[in-house]
Each structure stands twice: as C-alpha cells, then as structure tokens.
CSV table of C-alpha atoms in Angstrom, one decimal:
chain,number,residue,atom,x,y,z
A,196,MET,CA,0.0,0.0,0.0
A,197,GLU,CA,1.4,3.4,-1.0
A,198,ASN,CA,1.8,6.2,1.4
A,199,ASN,CA,0.7,9.3,-0.6
A,200,TYR,CA,-3.0,9.9,-1.6
A,201,ASP,CA,-5.2,12.6,-3.1
A,202,ALA,CA,-7.5,12.2,-0.1
A,203,ILE,CA,-7.5,10.2,3.1
A,204,ILE,CA,-11.0,9.7,4.5
A,205,VAL,CA,-11.2,8.8,8.2
A,206,GLY,CA,-14.4,6.8,8.8
A,207,GLY,CA,-16.4,4.5,6.6
A,208,GLY,CA,-20.0,5.2,7.6
A,209,PRO,CA,-22.5,6.8,5.2
A,210,GLY,CA,-20.6,10.1,4.9
A,211,GLY,CA,-17.2,8.6,4.5
A,212,SER,CA,-18.3,5.9,2.0
A,213,CYS,CA,-20.3,8.3,-0.1
A,214,CYS,CA,-17.4,10.7,-0.1
A,215,ALA,CA,-15.0,7.9,-1.2
A,216,LEU,CA,-17.3,6.8,-4.0
A,217,ARG,CA,-17.8,10.3,-5.3
A,218,LEU,CA,-14.0,11.0,-5.3
A,219,ALA,CA,-13.4,7.7,-7.1
A,220,GLU,CA,-15.9,8.8,-9.8
A,221,LYS,CA,-13.6,11.8,-10.2
A,222,GLY,CA,-10.5,9.7,-10.6
A,223,LYS,CA,-8.9,10.4,-7.3
A,224,LYS,CA,-6.6,8.1,-5.4
A,225,ILE,CA,-8.2,7.5,-2.0
A,226,LEU,CA,-7.3,5.9,1.3
A,227,LEU,CA,-10.3,4.9,3.5
A,228,LEU,CA,-9.6,4.3,7.1
A,229,GLU,CA,-12.2,2.6,9.4
A,230,LYS,CA,-11.8,1.9,13.1
A,231,ALA,CA,-14.3,-1.0,13.0
A,232,VAL,CA,-14.2,-4.2,11.0
A,233,TYR,CA,-17.2,-4.6,8.7
A,234,PRO,CA,-20.0,-5.6,8.8
A,235,ARG,CA,-20.7,-3.9,12.0
A,236,ASP,CA,-23.8,-2.5,13.8
A,237,LYS,CA,-24.3,1.2,14.4
A,238,THR,CA,-26.8,2.6,17.0
A,239,CYS,CA,-29.2,4.8,15.1
A,240,GLY,CA,-32.8,5.4,14.3
A,241,ASP,CA,-32.2,3.7,10.9
A,242,ALA,CA,-34.3,6.2,8.9
A,243,VAL,CA,-33.3,6.5,5.3
A,244,SER,CA,-34.8,9.9,4.3
A,245,GLY,CA,-35.6,11.3,0.9
A,246,LYS,CA,-32.3,13.2,1.1
A,247,THR,CA,-30.5,9.8,1.6
A,248,VAL,CA,-32.5,8.3,-1.3
A,249,LYS,CA,-31.3,11.1,-3.5
A,250,SER,CA,-27.6,10.5,-2.5
A,251,LEU,CA,-28.1,6.7,-3.2
A,252,LYS,CA,-29.5,7.5,-6.6
A,253,THR,CA,-26.6,9.8,-7.4
A,254,LEU,CA,-24.1,7.1,-6.6
A,255,GLY,CA,-26.1,4.3,-8.3
A,256,LEU,CA,-26.7,2.3,-5.1
A,257,LEU,CA,-30.4,2.7,-4.4
A,258,GLU,CA,-31.3,-0.7,-5.9
A,259,GLN,CA,-28.7,-2.5,-3.7
A,260,VAL,CA,-30.1,-0.8,-0.6
A,261,GLN,CA,-33.7,-1.6,-1.7
A,262,SER,CA,-32.7,-5.3,-1.9
A,263,LYS,CA,-31.9,-5.4,1.8
A,264,PRO,CA,-34.6,-6.0,4.5
A,265,LYS,CA,-36.4,-2.7,5.1
A,266,GLY,CA,-39.5,-0.9,6.0
A,267,ASP,CA,-41.0,1.3,3.3
A,268,VAL,CA,-41.9,4.8,4.5
A,269,TYR,CA,-44.6,6.9,2.9
A,270,GLY,CA,-45.2,9.5,5.5
A,271,CYS,CA,-44.7,10.9,9.0
A,272,VAL,CA,-47.0,10.8,12.1
A,273,PHE,CA,-46.7,13.4,14.8
A,274,SER,CA,-48.5,13.5,18.2
A,275,SER,CA,-48.5,16.3,20.7
A,276,PRO,CA,-48.4,16.0,24.6
A,277,ASN,CA,-52.2,16.4,24.7
A,278,MET,CA,-52.3,13.5,22.2
A,279,ASP,CA,-53.4,15.5,19.1
A,280,TYR,CA,-52.4,13.4,16.1
A,281,VAL,CA,-51.5,14.3,12.5
A,282,GLU,CA,-50.4,12.1,9.6
A,283,ILE,CA,-48.4,13.9,6.8
A,284,PRO,CA,-47.7,11.9,3.6
A,285,PHE,CA,-44.3,12.4,1.9
A,286,LYS,CA,-44.2,13.8,-1.6
A,287,GLN,CA,-43.9,11.0,-4.1
A,288,ASP,CA,-41.5,11.4,-7.0
A,289,LYS,CA,-43.6,10.5,-10.1
A,290,ALA,CA,-40.4,9.4,-12.0
A,291,TYR,CA,-39.6,6.9,-9.2
A,292,SER,CA,-41.6,3.9,-8.4
A,293,GLY,CA,-40.2,3.1,-4.9
A,294,ALA,CA,-41.2,4.5,-1.5
A,295,PRO,CA,-40.1,8.0,-0.7
A,296,GLY,CA,-38.0,6.7,2.2
A,297,TYR,CA,-37.0,3.6,4.1
A,298,CYS,CA,-35.9,2.3,7.4
A,299,VAL,CA,-32.9,0.0,7.0
A,300,ARG,CA,-30.8,-1.3,9.8
A,301,ARG,CA,-27.4,0.3,9.8
A,302,TYR,CA,-25.8,-3.1,9.8
A,303,ASN,CA,-27.1,-3.6,6.3
A,304,LEU,CA,-27.1,0.0,5.0
A,305,ASP,CA,-23.6,0.8,6.0
A,306,ASN,CA,-22.2,-2.5,4.7
A,307,VAL,CA,-23.7,-1.8,1.3
A,308,LEU,CA,-22.0,1.6,1.2
A,309,PHE,CA,-18.7,0.5,2.7
A,310,SER,CA,-18.4,-2.6,0.5
A,311,ASN,CA,-18.8,-0.5,-2.6
A,312,ALA,CA,-16.4,2.2,-1.4
A,313,LYS,CA,-13.8,-0.5,-0.8
A,314,LYS,CA,-13.9,-1.4,-4.5
A,315,TYR,CA,-12.5,1.9,-5.5
A,316,SER,CA,-10.3,2.9,-2.5
A,317,ASP,CA,-7.3,1.5,-0.6
A,318,THR,CA,-8.9,0.5,2.6
A,319,ILE,CA,-7.7,-0.4,6.1
A,320,GLU,CA,-10.3,-1.7,8.6
A,321,GLY,CA,-9.4,-1.8,12.3
A,322,PHE,CA,-7.4,1.4,11.9
A,323,ALA,CA,-7.7,3.9,14.8
A,324,VAL,CA,-6.4,7.4,13.9
A,325,THR,CA,-4.7,9.0,16.8
A,326,GLU,CA,-2.9,12.0,15.3
A,327,LEU,CA,-3.0,14.5,12.4
A,328,ILE,CA,0.3,15.3,10.7
A,329,THR,CA,0.6,19.1,10.2
A,330,GLU,CA,3.3,21.0,8.3
A,331,ASN,CA,3.4,24.8,7.7
A,332,ASP,CA,-0.1,25.1,9.1
A,333,PHE,CA,-1.6,22.5,6.8
A,334,VAL,CA,-2.9,19.1,7.6
A,335,VAL,CA,-0.9,16.7,5.4
A,336,GLY,CA,-1.6,13.2,6.9
A,337,VAL,CA,-2.6,10.9,9.7
A,338,ARG,CA,-1.0,8.5,12.2
A,339,GLY,CA,-2.8,5.7,13.8
A,340,MET,CA,-2.8,2.2,15.1
A,341,ASN,CA,-3.4,-0.7,12.7
A,342,SER,CA,-5.0,-3.5,14.7
A,343,ALA,CA,-3.9,-6.1,12.1
A,344,THR,CA,-0.2,-5.2,12.2
A,345,LYS,CA,-0.2,-3.9,15.8
A,346,LYS,CA,1.9,-1.0,14.6
A,347,LEU,CA,1.6,2.7,14.5
A,348,GLU,CA,1.4,3.7,10.8
A,349,GLU,CA,1.5,7.0,9.0
A,350,TYR,CA,-0.2,8.0,5.7
A,351,ARG,CA,-0.1,11.3,3.8
A,352,GLY,CA,-2.7,12.9,1.6
A,353,LYS,CA,-3.5,16.2,-0.1
A,354,ILE,CA,-6.7,16.5,1.8
A,355,ILE,CA,-7.8,14.7,5.0
A,356,ILE,CA,-11.6,14.3,5.4
A,357,GLY,CA,-12.9,13.6,8.9
A,358,ALA,CA,-16.0,11.3,8.7
A,359,ASP,CA,-15.4,9.7,12.1
A,360,GLY,CA,-18.7,10.4,13.8
A,361,ALA,CA,-20.0,12.2,16.9
A,362,ASN,CA,-16.8,11.6,18.9
A,363,SER,CA,-14.5,12.5,15.9
A,364,VAL,CA,-10.8,12.3,16.6
A,365,VAL,CA,-10.2,14.4,13.5
A,366,ALA,CA,-12.5,17.2,14.8
A,367,ALA,CA,-10.8,17.0,18.2
A,368,LYS,CA,-7.3,17.3,16.7
A,369,LEU,CA,-8.5,20.3,14.7
A,370,GLY,CA,-9.7,21.9,17.9
A,371,VAL,CA,-13.4,21.8,17.2
A,372,GLY,CA,-14.4,18.4,18.7
A,373,LYS,CA,-16.2,19.6,21.8
A,374,ASN,CA,-20.0,19.0,21.6
A,375,ASP,CA,-22.1,21.8,23.1
A,376,PRO,CA,-24.7,20.1,25.5
A,377,ALA,CA,-27.3,22.6,24.3
A,378,HIS,CA,-26.8,21.3,20.8
A,379,GLU,CA,-26.4,17.6,21.4
A,380,ILE,CA,-29.0,14.9,21.8
A,381,ILE,CA,-28.8,11.8,24.0
A,382,ALA,CA,-30.8,8.9,22.6
A,383,LEU,CA,-31.7,5.3,23.3
A,384,ARG,CA,-32.8,2.7,20.7
A,385,ALA,CA,-34.2,-0.8,20.8
A,386,TYR,CA,-35.6,-3.2,18.2
A,387,TYR,CA,-39.1,-4.4,18.9
A,388,THR,CA,-41.4,-7.0,17.4
A,389,GLY,CA,-45.1,-7.3,17.8
A,390,ILE,CA,-46.1,-3.7,18.0
A,391,GLY,CA,-49.8,-3.1,17.0
A,392,GLY,CA,-51.0,-0.4,14.6
A,393,MET,CA,-47.9,-0.3,12.5
A,394,LYS,CA,-48.2,1.5,9.2
A,395,ASN,CA,-45.7,2.7,6.6
A,396,ASN,CA,-44.9,5.9,8.6
A,397,ILE,CA,-42.2,7.1,10.8
A,398,GLU,CA,-43.7,8.2,14.0
A,399,LEU,CA,-42.5,11.1,16.2
A,400,HIS,CA,-44.4,11.5,19.5
A,401,PHE,CA,-43.9,14.4,21.9
A,402,VAL,CA,-44.6,13.0,25.3
A,403,ASP,CA,-44.7,15.0,28.6
A,404,SER,CA,-42.2,12.9,30.5
A,405,ILE,CA,-39.3,13.5,28.0
A,406,LEU,CA,-40.1,17.0,26.7
A,407,PRO,CA,-38.6,18.8,24.8
A,408,GLY,CA,-37.4,15.4,23.4
A,409,TYR,CA,-39.6,12.8,21.7
A,410,PHE,CA,-40.4,9.1,21.5
A,411,TRP,CA,-40.2,7.4,18.0
A,412,ILE,CA,-41.4,4.3,16.3
A,413,PHE,CA,-39.8,3.6,12.9
A,414,PRO,CA,-41.0,0.6,10.8
A,415,LEU,CA,-38.5,-2.1,9.8
A,416,GLU,CA,-38.8,-5.4,7.9
A,417,ASN,CA,-41.3,-8.1,8.7
A,418,GLY,CA,-43.2,-6.0,11.3
A,419,ALA,CA,-40.2,-5.1,13.4
A,420,ALA,CA,-39.6,-1.5,14.5
A,421,ASN,CA,-36.8,0.7,15.7
A,422,VAL,CA,-38.1,2.4,18.9
A,423,GLY,CA,-36.4,5.0,20.9
A,424,VAL,CA,-36.3,8.2,22.9
A,425,GLY,CA,-34.1,11.3,22.6
A,426,MET,CA,-33.5,14.5,24.6
A,427,VAL,CA,-31.2,17.5,24.3
A,428,THR,CA,-28.2,16.7,26.6
A,429,ASP,CA,-28.6,20.0,28.5
A,430,ASP,CA,-32.3,19.3,29.3
A,431,PHE,CA,-31.6,15.7,30.1
A,432,LYS,CA,-29.0,16.7,32.7
A,433,LYS,CA,-31.1,19.6,34.2
A,434,LYS,CA,-34.2,17.4,34.6
A,435,GLY,CA,-32.4,14.3,35.7
A,436,VAL,CA,-34.5,12.0,33.5
A,437,ASP,CA,-33.8,8.3,33.4
A,438,LEU,CA,-34.3,7.8,29.7
A,439,ARG,CA,-34.3,4.0,29.8
A,440,LYS,CA,-37.0,4.0,32.5
A,441,ALA,CA,-39.0,6.7,30.6
A,442,MET,CA,-38.8,4.8,27.4
A,443,ILE,CA,-40.1,1.6,29.0
A,444,ASP,CA,-42.8,3.5,30.9
A,445,ILE,CA,-44.1,5.1,27.7
A,446,THR,CA,-44.5,1.7,26.1
A,447,LYS,CA,-46.3,0.2,29.1
A,448,ASN,CA,-48.4,3.0,30.4
A,449,HIS,CA,-48.9,5.9,28.0
A,450,PRO,CA,-52.5,6.0,26.7
A,451,LEU,CA,-51.4,6.1,23.0
A,452,PHE,CA,-49.0,3.2,23.2
A,453,LYS,CA,-49.8,0.7,26.0
A,454,GLU,CA,-52.3,-1.3,23.9
A,455,ARG,CA,-50.0,-1.1,20.8
A,456,PHE,CA,-47.1,-2.5,22.9
A,457,ALA,CA,-49.2,-5.0,24.9
A,458,ASN,CA,-47.9,-8.0,22.9
A,459,ALA,CA,-44.5,-6.4,21.9
A,460,SER,CA,-41.1,-7.6,22.9
A,461,ILE,CA,-37.5,-6.2,22.6
A,462,GLU,CA,-35.1,-8.2,20.5
A,463,GLY,CA,-32.5,-9.3,23.0
A,464,GLY,CA,-34.5,-8.0,26.0
A,465,GLU,CA,-34.0,-4.7,27.8
A,466,ALA,CA,-30.2,-5.3,28.0
A,467,ALA,CA,-30.2,-4.7,24.2
A,468,ILE,CA,-31.3,-1.1,24.6
A,469,LYS,CA,-28.4,1.0,23.3
A,470,GLY,CA,-27.5,4.7,23.7
A,471,TRP,CA,-25.5,7.2,21.7
A,472,THR,CA,-25.0,11.0,21.3
A,473,LEU,CA,-26.0,13.2,18.3
A,474,PRO,CA,-24.3,16.5,17.7
A,475,VAL,CA,-26.9,18.6,15.8
A,476,GLY,CA,-26.7,21.3,13.2
A,477,SER,CA,-28.2,24.0,15.4
A,478,PHE,CA,-24.5,24.4,16.4
A,479,HIS,CA,-22.5,25.6,13.4
A,480,ARG,CA,-19.2,23.8,13.8
A,481,LYS,CA,-16.3,25.0,11.7
A,482,ASN,CA,-15.8,22.2,9.1
A,483,HIS,CA,-13.1,23.5,6.7
A,484,PHE,CA,-9.4,23.9,7.4
A,485,ASN,CA,-6.0,24.1,5.6
A,486,GLY,CA,-5.8,20.6,4.2
A,487,ALA,CA,-8.9,19.2,6.0
A,488,LEU,CA,-12.7,18.9,5.9
A,489,LEU,CA,-15.3,17.5,8.3
A,490,ILE,CA,-18.5,15.8,7.2
A,491,GLY,CA,-21.5,14.2,8.7
A,492,ASP,CA,-21.7,13.8,12.5
A,493,ALA,CA,-18.1,14.9,12.8
A,494,ALA,CA,-19.2,18.3,11.4
A,495,SER,CA,-22.3,18.4,13.7
A,496,LEU,CA,-24.8,18.1,10.8
A,497,ILE,CA,-27.6,16.1,12.4
A,498,ASP,CA,-31.1,17.5,11.9
A,499,PRO,CA,-31.9,19.3,15.2
A,500,PHE,CA,-35.6,18.6,14.9
A,501,THR,CA,-35.8,15.0,13.8
A,502,GLY,CA,-32.4,13.8,14.9
A,503,GLU,CA,-31.9,12.2,11.4
A,504,GLY,CA,-28.2,12.2,10.4
A,505,ILE,CA,-27.8,9.8,7.5
A,506,GLY,CA,-29.2,12.2,4.9
A,507,ASN,CA,-26.9,15.1,5.8
A,508,ALA,CA,-23.9,12.7,6.2
A,509,SER,CA,-24.3,11.3,2.7
A,510,PHE,CA,-25.1,14.7,1.2
A,511,SER,CA,-22.1,16.3,2.9
A,512,GLY,CA,-19.9,13.4,1.8
A,513,ILE,CA,-20.8,14.0,-1.8
A,514,THR,CA,-20.5,17.8,-1.5
A,515,ALA,CA,-17.1,17.5,0.2
A,516,ALA,CA,-15.8,15.2,-2.5
A,517,ASP,CA,-16.8,17.7,-5.2
A,518,VAL,CA,-15.0,20.5,-3.3
A,519,ALA,CA,-12.0,18.3,-2.5
A,520,ALA,CA,-11.6,17.2,-6.1
A,521,ARG,CA,-11.6,20.8,-7.3
A,522,ALA,CA,-9.0,21.7,-4.6
A,523,ILE,CA,-6.8,18.8,-5.6
A,524,ASP,CA,-7.0,19.7,-9.3
A,525,GLU,CA,-6.2,23.3,-8.6
A,526,GLY,CA,-3.4,22.4,-6.1
A,527,ASN,CA,-4.9,24.5,-3.4
A,528,ALA,CA,-6.1,22.8,-0.2
A,529,SER,CA,-6.3,26.0,1.8
C-alpha cells in the first residue's frame, strides 16, 4: 500500500463511504480508514430519508439498498403531549416507483455503502487514527494504530476528510471536537417486534415525560420496528430524566401506546437497549481547514428537529468530495 494519496477519509460510515465513491468517480486516489471491521452495527434510528435516497440515486446504489430487509416509509406521524395526532404523507417522485423513504438497519445500509467504497479505495479496517500530521499550518496526513499489524502507521494525503462520527478524533485534533450540550441529543434505541397499529410511517411523538425530546417508532422489515427516545443533553441533565425508565414507561403506560405494545417484545431484551450521542446542526461547527474537511456527524450536521443524520452525512460526503476534487485539481487545499 502506497503512502501518498489525493484524499484520506477517516471513517467508513455513510458520509465517508459516499465521499470515497464520489471521489473515485472523479478519478482520485483514496485511502479509506475505518476503526471497526465490517459488517458492524451502528446505533441509530435507521431512517433513510428522501435526502439519503437522492444520494443513493446519485451514486447508483439505491437498488442495492432496496434489496436489503427494510420498512417502506410513505409519511410521518406526529403526536403532541395532549395526544393530538396528525399524519403527513411524503411527496412522491412520479419518476420513481419506490417508496419516498425507508428504514434499513445500519448493519445492512452501512455495509452496502462501505463494500462499494472498498472497490475503489485503498482501505484499512481496524485502523484507529490517533494524530493528524501538520506541516506549515496544513494538515498533510494521519497517524494511527493498525489492529492487524499492531503497529503505529503513517499515511499522507493532499486532503484529510474527517468522517469519524460524533466523537470525531479528526475534529478533536483540529480543535473543534467539543460537543455543546445545548446542541447535542442523548438517545436510546431498541428493536421491537409485535407492535400493533404499524403503518408505513415514521412516528414522532412528543410525550410530557421527555419534553422537549420525543419518542419514536420507525417501521422495519417483517413487522419489526426501531423504537427510541431522545432529549437534548442540556435538558436531560437539568431534569435528571432516566431515559431508559422513561422509554419503558411510555410503552407500558402511555394511553397512546400501552395497547400497541401489549404484545410487543424487545429483540435481545432490555439489555439490548443502546444509547448514543448526536451533535446537531443548530450548532455551526467550523468544518473546513487548511488541508482538512469535516463531514456528517463529525461536522455536527444532524437535523436538530428529527435527529436524522444519514441524509446530511451522505449529502455532505458527496459535496465535500466535489470541493476536495476541485482543490486537488487546482493544487490549493487552503
């Protein structure tokens, strides 16, 4: 494996993989570094929005994603704390026969994207970036630990792209990695089966016990669902909410949901409820530097209303690739 690249992408999730694929289309030499070994799970709401669908179409990958187990999504349901209820259908693209959106487990979605990105990039899985290499105020490379060789390795590129998520090492090394608790969401997710009243809608329910957060139900394959709760970190800390307890209580006791969840069960039991943090776009993090760019969650691009991040990650990956390709062609990564 060579040491010098047009671009080094740190992180192989939707943002990093889409970025790699777009750069490959433009004939660039890419190194894709991923801390995990694929396929791997990623805690998420699993919603593939219309924006994500557009990115998948752009990269020619929509049919591959559609072939995976999924829930088709045709609209969104909202309910208020006083249990008012509204259903809003999504706009259907007449030139496109599929659903406007999907819910696809990240284990499947990310593996489709990463597997395709690997075809066109030098790739190292199990590589944890620990340092950025800077020269003359420009980022020119990365150092990190390769779990396969058990060695600290160094690679250089004309542009380094941080796509390494909410706890981005690249963002931290660039001095912008601290998440503001007023612009960060704490969320929990579980996979349920047997929920009643499921339709082809994503559901966002604003429930008193977790305001100003919300409770969600997103349809998956074969009647399964991604169910979770989320609150802004600042509010979560101030109110001292036990999110796990609140989530279970909503499913068992809330008037809108107790009958729907009466025969439902969590895949893997309550121990399988997982949490994560979401840095949202209401905080405008600097995302461009001499020789470096941030995308997706590393750039704090998650939708602050819905908590959806895949669409902005994939879109930012494609956009960053277009900018990076131009910078490489012009020899100007400032």
